């Protein structure tokens, strides 16, 4: 290996744009700026019209140094911005300044502010705006939303079920009025706004919905799995032969069931396009556990024990339970994709330096032709990655079958369990057998 390859990152680098624009509904595009601005350009046309500001909400102009995003709804035909909002982490925001609540109380809370809607905006604008903004908060792992809302019973509070925080005193703002800190659960708000949007003739676009799945994997998951003990051990060159053998043993525990699970997906797919997807996926997984067995045999390990007697550890069993329950109990092929999306999200985003570094490690253990002991891992970077890989194919299929916020929320629930399991797996591959890499104090 050259010096350059030693320092090369093991992950595919994908630049995340600061600003993205997506079709959200039949009439609206949504523009998301992941760095909230003091004076957003898309807000200026609305801010010039006092009637556009949602008077029920106290909207401080300052957002720095809060973390969050600006969201604008743009009418597709005219290109006109018809609504705007800012969604922030409550910690460090004006919401915390006004309420004086501790960081621990705001750990799972977003702050919705600077809400503007053009007076002549089409029907359905507000729910699309709120959904597009608040789903960003869900992607950050938040579960509640706080607002600074007028103290009297204005229409917005009962419409979305905002209730006062009883422990926070009323705030009297000179020249503006009396306000209270109010809150609502994020899942309820996303459900209500998605239903409102559909009723107003602006159902949320399926591709827009599935984008949240991709972003959840790319941000919440991949950023954390990079730090998992297994990848750190490969990166630093401390992975031992015994730990690698354990990796292959645990991978075998669930890989050997993949074709059987996909066969059930084929059987339970009522539409031919869905069946064809799973048939194609199944074809690409046939005998992959045999590759693991050959890798073990090249290492000189007992593959028969792995096939007949070894058992999954707790993290591997957790991962197996997610996919088995989705297809075995719920009988839902689409829901089952939560597990492979998490697993293939790892292999589909690894880069060739990962193979080079692992190969150098295996060779350092005295294994001749080390590439023959890592055919499973190296092949899955190719199988799962790229625009035509399993990972991208599963995302594309989801855009055809996840058509409502309710379906998305159900899928995300299982996806988070799968992601948690995979994170635990890659830690356990080293942590369970850490004795072999331990050093005397």
mmCIF file of N, CA and C in Angstrom, residues 365-415:
data_model
loop_
_atom_site.group_PDB
_atom_site.id
_atom_site.type_symbol
_atom_site.label_atom_id
_atom_site.label_comp_id
_atom_site.label_asym_id
_atom_site.label_seq_id
_atom_site.Cartn_x
_atom_site.Cartn_y
_atom_site.Cartn_z
ATOM 1 N N UNK A 365 -1.262 -10.354 8.975
ATOM 2 C CA UNK A 365 -1.441 -11.502 9.876
ATOM 3 C C UNK A 365 -0.773 -12.763 9.313
ATOM 4 N N UNK A 366 -0.098 -12.626 8.175
ATOM 5 C CA UNK A 366 0.562 -13.769 7.561
ATOM 6 C C UNK A 366 -0.329 -14.558 6.626
ATOM 7 N N UNK A 367 -1.488 -13.997 6.253
ATOM 8 C CA UNK A 367 -2.420 -14.685 5.344
ATOM 9 C C UNK A 367 -1.966 -14.439 3.913
ATOM 10 N N UNK A 368 -1.680 -15.521 3.177
ATOM 11 C CA UNK A 368 -1.304 -15.372 1.786
ATOM 12 C C UNK A 368 -2.545 -15.056 0.947
ATOM 13 N N UNK A 369 -2.361 -14.268 -0.103
ATOM 14 C CA UNK A 369 -3.468 -13.811 -0.955
ATOM 15 C C UNK A 369 -4.624 -13.293 -0.088
ATOM 16 N N UNK A 370 -4.386 -12.241 0.666
ATOM 17 C CA UNK A 370 -5.387 -11.766 1.628
ATOM 18 C C UNK A 370 -6.725 -11.400 1.001
ATOM 19 N N UNK A 371 -6.719 -11.040 -0.280
ATOM 20 C CA UNK A 371 -7.986 -10.683 -0.931
ATOM 21 C C UNK A 371 -8.972 -11.848 -0.940
ATOM 22 N N UNK A 372 -8.447 -13.081 -0.836
ATOM 23 C CA UNK A 372 -9.323 -14.254 -0.837
ATOM 24 C C UNK A 372 -9.996 -14.472 0.523
ATOM 25 N N UNK A 373 -9.594 -13.695 1.515
ATOM 26 C CA UNK A 373 -10.232 -13.786 2.835
ATOM 27 C C UNK A 373 -11.205 -12.638 3.078
ATOM 28 N N UNK A 374 -11.444 -11.838 2.050
ATOM 29 C CA UNK A 374 -12.328 -10.683 2.232
ATOM 30 C C UNK A 374 -13.197 -10.442 0.995
ATOM 31 N N UNK A 375 -13.529 -11.542 0.328
ATOM 32 C CA UNK A 375 -14.350 -11.423 -0.882
ATOM 33 C C UNK A 375 -15.759 -10.946 -0.584
ATOM 34 N N UNK A 376 -16.290 -11.325 0.593
ATOM 35 C CA UNK A 376 -17.654 -10.905 0.900
ATOM 36 C C UNK A 376 -17.734 -9.393 1.067
ATOM 37 N N UNK A 377 -16.870 -8.827 1.891
ATOM 38 C CA UNK A 377 -16.923 -7.377 2.155
ATOM 39 C C UNK A 377 -16.604 -6.580 0.897
ATOM 40 N N UNK A 378 -15.579 -6.973 0.161
ATOM 41 C CA UNK A 378 -15.201 -6.208 -1.034
ATOM 42 C C UNK A 378 -16.275 -6.282 -2.106
ATOM 43 N N UNK A 379 -16.928 -7.436 -2.254
ATOM 44 C CA UNK A 379 -17.957 -7.565 -3.289
ATOM 45 C C UNK A 379 -19.184 -6.730 -2.963
ATOM 46 N N UNK A 380 -19.498 -6.558 -1.680
ATOM 47 C CA UNK A 380 -20.715 -5.833 -1.338
ATOM 48 C C UNK A 380 -20.585 -4.325 -1.486
ATOM 49 N N UNK A 381 -19.373 -3.822 -1.525
ATOM 50 C CA UNK A 381 -19.208 -2.409 -1.869
ATOM 51 C C UNK A 381 -19.695 -2.193 -3.293
ATOM 52 N N UNK A 382 -19.424 -3.175 -4.168
ATOM 53 C CA UNK A 382 -19.865 -3.084 -5.564
ATOM 54 C C UNK A 382 -21.356 -3.408 -5.700
ATOM 55 N N UNK A 383 -21.824 -4.470 -5.009
ATOM 56 C CA UNK A 383 -23.232 -4.867 -5.122
ATOM 57 C C UNK A 383 -24.170 -3.757 -4.638
ATOM 58 N N UNK A 384 -23.817 -3.129 -3.515
ATOM 59 C CA UNK A 384 -24.751 -2.223 -2.848
ATOM 60 C C UNK A 384 -24.575 -0.773 -3.240
ATOM 61 N N UNK A 385 -23.394 -0.377 -3.691
ATOM 62 C CA UNK A 385 -23.129 1.019 -3.971
ATOM 63 C C UNK A 385 -23.474 1.414 -5.396
ATOM 64 N N UNK A 386 -23.290 2.710 -5.688
ATOM 65 C CA UNK A 386 -23.510 3.213 -7.039
ATOM 66 C C UNK A 386 -24.973 3.466 -7.345
ATOM 67 N N UNK A 387 -25.197 4.077 -8.506
ATOM 68 C CA UNK A 387 -26.562 4.425 -8.904
ATOM 69 C C UNK A 387 -27.399 3.215 -9.269
ATOM 70 N N UNK A 388 -26.752 2.060 -9.536
ATOM 71 C CA UNK A 388 -27.496 0.855 -9.912
ATOM 72 C C UNK A 388 -27.389 -0.231 -8.845
ATOM 73 N N UNK A 389 -26.929 0.135 -7.651
ATOM 74 C CA UNK A 389 -26.761 -0.846 -6.589
ATOM 75 C C UNK A 389 -28.048 -1.109 -5.833
ATOM 76 N N UNK A 390 -27.970 -2.081 -4.911
ATOM 77 C CA UNK A 390 -29.150 -2.459 -4.127
ATOM 78 C C UNK A 390 -29.709 -1.288 -3.330
ATOM 79 N N UNK A 391 -28.804 -0.489 -2.742
ATOM 80 C CA UNK A 391 -29.257 0.594 -1.868
ATOM 81 C C UNK A 391 -30.095 1.616 -2.640
ATOM 82 N N UNK A 392 -29.584 2.063 -3.780
ATOM 83 C CA UNK A 392 -30.311 3.028 -4.601
ATOM 84 C C UNK A 392 -31.592 2.406 -5.141
ATOM 85 N N UNK A 393 -31.544 1.136 -5.511
ATOM 86 C CA UNK A 393 -32.738 0.472 -6.036
ATOM 87 C C UNK A 393 -33.856 0.398 -5.011
ATOM 88 N N UNK A 394 -33.494 0.141 -3.744
ATOM 89 C CA UNK A 394 -34.515 0.094 -2.691
ATOM 90 C C UNK A 394 -35.127 1.460 -2.446
ATOM 91 N N UNK A 395 -34.317 2.514 -2.492
ATOM 92 C CA UNK A 395 -34.853 3.868 -2.329
ATOM 93 C C UNK A 395 -35.823 4.215 -3.456
ATOM 94 N N UNK A 396 -35.463 3.847 -4.664
ATOM 95 C CA UNK A 396 -36.334 4.141 -5.810
ATOM 96 C C UNK A 396 -37.662 3.410 -5.671
ATOM 97 N N UNK A 397 -37.623 2.168 -5.197
ATOM 98 C CA UNK A 397 -38.861 1.421 -5.038
ATOM 99 C C UNK A 397 -39.757 2.049 -3.975
ATOM 100 N N UNK A 398 -39.147 2.550 -2.911
ATOM 101 C CA UNK A 398 -39.936 3.161 -1.843
ATOM 102 C C UNK A 398 -40.738 4.352 -2.353
ATOM 103 N N UNK A 399 -40.188 5.092 -3.304
ATOM 104 C CA UNK A 399 -40.902 6.268 -3.820
ATOM 105 C C UNK A 399 -42.191 5.890 -4.550
ATOM 106 N N UNK A 400 -42.303 4.610 -4.927
ATOM 107 C CA UNK A 400 -43.533 4.151 -5.590
ATOM 108 C C UNK A 400 -44.574 3.644 -4.600
ATOM 109 N N UNK A 401 -44.143 3.266 -3.394
ATOM 110 C CA UNK A 401 -45.066 2.585 -2.488
ATOM 111 C C UNK A 401 -45.266 3.285 -1.146
ATOM 112 N N UNK A 402 -44.436 4.258 -0.816
ATOM 113 C CA UNK A 402 -44.685 5.072 0.379
ATOM 114 C C UNK A 402 -45.301 6.385 -0.072
ATOM 115 N N UNK A 403 -46.617 6.502 0.078
ATOM 116 C CA UNK A 403 -47.320 7.637 -0.509
ATOM 117 C C UNK A 403 -47.969 8.566 0.517
ATOM 118 N N UNK A 404 -47.891 8.215 1.775
ATOM 119 C CA UNK A 404 -48.505 9.058 2.800
ATOM 120 C C UNK A 404 -47.538 9.233 3.969
ATOM 121 N N UNK A 405 -47.774 10.293 4.745
ATOM 122 C CA UNK A 405 -46.983 10.528 5.951
ATOM 123 C C UNK A 405 -47.139 9.383 6.935
ATOM 124 N N UNK A 406 -48.322 8.796 7.022
ATOM 125 C CA UNK A 406 -48.545 7.674 7.923
ATOM 126 C C UNK A 406 -47.660 6.497 7.543
ATOM 127 N N UNK A 407 -47.592 6.164 6.261
ATOM 128 C CA UNK A 407 -46.720 5.077 5.808
ATOM 129 C C UNK A 407 -45.253 5.412 6.061
ATOM 130 N N UNK A 408 -44.896 6.668 5.817
ATOM 131 C CA UNK A 408 -43.516 7.090 6.048
ATOM 132 C C UNK A 408 -43.150 6.985 7.520
ATOM 133 N N UNK A 409 -44.049 7.441 8.392
ATOM 134 C CA UNK A 409 -43.762 7.413 9.828
ATOM 135 C C UNK A 409 -43.599 5.971 10.320
ATOM 136 N N UNK A 410 -44.407 5.083 9.791
ATOM 137 C CA UNK A 410 -44.301 3.664 10.153
ATOM 138 C C UNK A 410 -42.957 3.104 9.705
ATOM 139 N N UNK A 411 -42.547 3.481 8.492
ATOM 140 C CA UNK A 411 -41.277 3.000 7.963
ATOM 141 C C UNK A 411 -40.105 3.566 8.756
ATOM 142 N N UNK A 412 -40.148 4.864 9.058
ATOM 143 C CA UNK A 412 -39.065 5.499 9.792
ATOM 144 C C UNK A 412 -38.895 4.876 11.176
ATOM 145 N N UNK A 413 -40.005 4.476 11.789
ATOM 146 C CA UNK A 413 -39.939 3.850 13.106
ATOM 147 C C UNK A 413 -39.085 2.588 13.063
ATOM 148 N N UNK A 414 -39.338 1.744 12.066
ATOM 149 C CA UNK A 414 -38.551 0.513 11.944
ATOM 150 C C UNK A 414 -37.140 0.797 11.452
ATOM 151 N N UNK A 415 -36.992 1.825 10.610
ATOM 152 C CA UNK A 415 -35.666 2.176 10.121
ATOM 153 C C UNK A 415 -34.752 2.572 11.281
#
